[in-house]
Tab-separated table of C-alpha atoms in Angstrom:
chain	number	residue	atom	x	y	z
H	1	UNK	CA	29.486	39.486	-98.418
H	2	UNK	CA	32.032	38.900	-100.796
H	3	UNK	CA	32.285	35.669	-102.265
H	4	UNK	CA	36.021	35.234	-101.553
H	5	UNK	CA	35.105	35.737	-97.877
H	6	UNK	CA	31.754	33.475	-97.747
H	7	UNK	CA	33.757	30.628	-99.361
H	8	UNK	CA	37.228	31.127	-97.672
H	9	UNK	CA	38.762	27.772	-96.388
H	10	UNK	CA	39.152	26.972	-92.674
H	11	UNK	CA	42.528	25.207	-92.077
H	12	UNK	CA	43.394	23.206	-88.876
H	13	UNK	CA	46.258	21.944	-87.391
H	14	UNK	CA	46.235	18.655	-89.379
H	15	UNK	CA	46.535	21.240	-92.382
H	16	UNK	CA	49.177	23.075	-90.881
H	17	UNK	CA	51.380	19.973	-89.852
H	18	UNK	CA	51.586	19.245	-93.672
H	19	UNK	CA	52.823	22.640	-95.102
H	20	UNK	CA	56.071	23.677	-96.216
H	21	UNK	CA	58.021	26.908	-95.225
H	22	UNK	CA	57.140	28.917	-92.464
H	23	UNK	CA	53.419	29.629	-91.488
H	24	UNK	CA	51.574	30.919	-88.564
H	25	UNK	CA	47.387	29.738	-88.617
H	26	UNK	CA	45.328	32.028	-86.768
H	27	UNK	CA	41.562	31.105	-86.415
H	28	UNK	CA	41.969	28.909	-89.559
H	29	UNK	CA	43.644	31.593	-91.917
H	30	UNK	CA	47.098	30.928	-92.554
H	31	UNK	CA	49.892	33.554	-92.635
H	32	UNK	CA	52.885	33.352	-94.582
H	33	UNK	CA	56.060	34.472	-92.267
H	34	UNK	CA	58.279	36.931	-94.235
H	35	UNK	CA	62.040	36.318	-93.767
H	36	UNK	CA	63.305	38.445	-91.057
H	37	UNK	CA	65.734	41.667	-91.637
H	38	UNK	CA	68.974	41.694	-90.443
H	39	UNK	CA	68.309	43.942	-87.547
H	40	UNK	CA	65.632	41.781	-86.291
H	41	UNK	CA	67.529	38.909	-86.279
H	42	UNK	CA	70.330	40.566	-84.755
H	43	UNK	CA	67.809	41.952	-81.901
H	44	UNK	CA	66.349	38.545	-81.675
H	45	UNK	CA	69.677	36.732	-80.814
H	46	UNK	CA	70.818	39.349	-78.497
H	47	UNK	CA	67.769	39.562	-76.482
H	48	UNK	CA	67.357	35.729	-76.019
H	49	UNK	CA	71.011	35.834	-74.805
H	50	UNK	CA	70.003	38.878	-72.558
H	51	UNK	CA	66.791	37.385	-71.224
H	52	UNK	CA	68.600	33.900	-70.449
H	53	UNK	CA	71.321	35.612	-68.626
H	54	UNK	CA	68.721	37.533	-66.385
H	55	UNK	CA	66.979	34.423	-65.475
H	56	UNK	CA	70.523	32.526	-64.539
H	57	UNK	CA	71.572	35.742	-62.591
H	58	UNK	CA	68.473	36.033	-60.631
H	59	UNK	CA	68.414	32.175	-60.130
H	60	UNK	CA	65.195	31.632	-61.958
H	61	UNK	CA	65.976	28.235	-63.276
H	62	UNK	CA	62.065	27.373	-63.525
H	63	UNK	CA	61.940	29.571	-66.374
H	64	UNK	CA	63.363	29.136	-69.859
H	65	UNK	CA	63.814	31.469	-73.205
H	66	UNK	CA	62.716	29.933	-76.621
H	67	UNK	CA	63.014	31.561	-79.753
H	68	UNK	CA	60.738	30.931	-82.705
H	69	UNK	CA	59.163	28.142	-81.119
H	70	UNK	CA	55.541	26.903	-82.136
H	71	UNK	CA	52.749	27.600	-79.659
H	72	UNK	CA	49.785	25.481	-80.262
H	73	UNK	CA	46.874	27.526	-79.248
H	74	UNK	CA	43.901	25.539	-80.443
H	75	UNK	CA	42.718	23.160	-83.290
H	76	UNK	CA	42.844	25.832	-85.825
H	77	UNK	CA	45.546	28.322	-84.324
H	78	UNK	CA	49.490	27.905	-84.060
H	79	UNK	CA	51.517	30.862	-83.847
H	80	UNK	CA	55.533	31.291	-83.395
H	81	UNK	CA	56.320	34.161	-81.496
H	82	UNK	CA	59.831	35.646	-81.626
H	83	UNK	CA	60.445	34.807	-78.189
H	84	UNK	CA	58.624	32.963	-75.347
H	85	UNK	CA	59.376	32.751	-71.710
H	86	UNK	CA	58.096	29.163	-70.665
H	87	UNK	CA	57.980	28.366	-66.731
H	88	UNK	CA	57.768	24.686	-65.103
H	89	UNK	CA	57.675	21.556	-66.704
H	90	UNK	CA	57.994	22.152	-70.554
H	91	UNK	CA	56.210	19.474	-72.893
H	92	UNK	CA	57.378	18.496	-76.122
H	93	UNK	CA	54.574	20.688	-77.908
H	94	UNK	CA	53.643	23.912	-76.330
H	95	UNK	CA	50.167	24.239	-75.702
H	96	UNK	CA	49.859	26.404	-72.681
H	97	UNK	CA	49.745	30.153	-72.584
H	98	UNK	CA	53.564	31.212	-72.231
H	99	UNK	CA	54.530	33.560	-69.409
H	100	UNK	CA	55.779	36.177	-71.612
H	101	UNK	CA	55.690	36.821	-75.469
H	102	UNK	CA	58.164	39.264	-77.059
H	103	UNK	CA	57.516	40.164	-80.828
H	104	UNK	CA	60.157	42.177	-82.707
H	105	UNK	CA	57.982	44.486	-84.990
H	106	UNK	CA	59.080	45.387	-88.487
H	107	UNK	CA	57.282	47.591	-90.935
H	108	UNK	CA	55.761	44.205	-92.418
H	109	UNK	CA	54.990	42.759	-89.237
H	110	UNK	CA	53.232	45.917	-87.449
H	111	UNK	CA	49.631	44.791	-88.035
H	112	UNK	CA	50.333	41.346	-87.011
H	113	UNK	CA	52.246	42.123	-83.847
H	114	UNK	CA	50.283	44.929	-82.716
H	115	UNK	CA	46.859	43.857	-83.600
H	116	UNK	CA	46.300	40.108	-84.227
H	117	UNK	CA	49.305	38.676	-81.803
H	118	UNK	CA	48.472	41.152	-79.214
H	119	UNK	CA	44.641	40.311	-79.034
H	120	UNK	CA	45.263	36.720	-79.313
H	121	UNK	CA	47.993	36.614	-76.338
H	122	UNK	CA	45.467	38.916	-74.417
H	123	UNK	CA	42.642	36.359	-75.208
H	124	UNK	CA	44.653	33.393	-74.180
H	125	UNK	CA	46.254	34.683	-70.908
H	126	UNK	CA	49.996	35.368	-71.720
H	127	UNK	CA	51.039	37.599	-68.628
H	128	UNK	CA	53.332	39.947	-70.417
H	129	UNK	CA	53.428	40.778	-74.175
H	130	UNK	CA	56.488	42.816	-75.147
H	131	UNK	CA	56.855	44.855	-78.642
H	132	UNK	CA	60.177	45.526	-79.603
H	133	UNK	CA	60.848	48.310	-82.184
H	134	UNK	CA	64.305	48.133	-83.808
H	135	UNK	CA	63.902	50.999	-86.170
H	136	UNK	CA	62.729	53.172	-83.278
H	137	UNK	CA	64.951	51.697	-80.661
H	138	UNK	CA	61.590	51.540	-78.368
H	139	UNK	CA	59.905	49.051	-76.403
H	140	UNK	CA	56.381	48.732	-75.104
H	141	UNK	CA	55.545	46.133	-72.372
H	142	UNK	CA	51.983	44.891	-71.403
H	143	UNK	CA	50.820	43.097	-68.485
H	144	UNK	CA	47.573	41.166	-68.113
H	145	UNK	CA	45.617	42.731	-65.442
H	146	UNK	CA	41.934	41.726	-65.004
H	147	UNK	CA	41.981	39.971	-68.464
H	148	UNK	CA	43.263	42.919	-70.489
H	149	UNK	CA	46.521	44.279	-71.424
H	150	UNK	CA	47.815	47.438	-69.687
H	151	UNK	CA	51.123	49.212	-70.717
H	152	UNK	CA	53.697	48.690	-68.023
H	153	UNK	CA	56.012	51.355	-66.996
H	154	UNK	CA	58.240	49.513	-64.610
H	155	UNK	CA	60.258	46.651	-65.842
H	156	UNK	CA	59.910	44.075	-63.070
H	157	UNK	CA	58.117	40.889	-63.753
H	158	UNK	CA	56.999	37.883	-61.664
H	159	UNK	CA	57.585	34.404	-63.049
H	160	UNK	CA	56.170	31.789	-60.841
H	161	UNK	CA	58.514	31.824	-57.961
H	162	UNK	CA	61.013	34.615	-59.115
H	163	UNK	CA	60.825	38.326	-59.657
H	164	UNK	CA	63.105	39.744	-62.305
H	165	UNK	CA	63.745	43.127	-63.699
H	166	UNK	CA	64.292	43.202	-67.196
H	167	UNK	CA	65.483	46.329	-68.930
H	168	UNK	CA	64.848	45.670	-72.741
H	169	UNK	CA	66.438	48.947	-73.773
H	170	UNK	CA	69.788	47.615	-73.062
H	171	UNK	CA	69.833	45.352	-76.401
H	172	UNK	CA	69.893	48.499	-78.348
H	173	UNK	CA	73.285	49.382	-77.578
H	174	UNK	CA	74.832	47.145	-79.931
H	175	UNK	CA	73.135	48.749	-82.640
H	176	UNK	CA	75.118	52.000	-82.548
């Protein structure tokens, strides 16, 4: 075992709350968040608006769309998904798993989105996990079934008391 690994610090929520800048904390290890690329930011705003309109059209008022909001998973884990769908009563601080997490994947965030956050959300019981690939104009959707993510082929989602159909690929039309 290397000395760096053996003596690495283990940070907590208390430490996280004192840091400046944009960070995520996963099992005590801090990860600096890179500034988003313009294409990612464009898709984030388009997708957020698109999801809000789907929930309004389907009269799914119990669910709300939040962008870049911290999810306090545990005493040593805080992540900031690109988009979360939360249903029911929304507390001042999100500590329960969201119904859906959407991550917009860039070359610099691929390992974090496809690996670390994917596994964390699966372990925490997030019902739907969505990976959006701006460069490829492609979306992967996963549903939690019996504690494991399975890739979903249809685009129908059940959130509490409502069922919605979300065609994520529609947000790519504005990219030309």
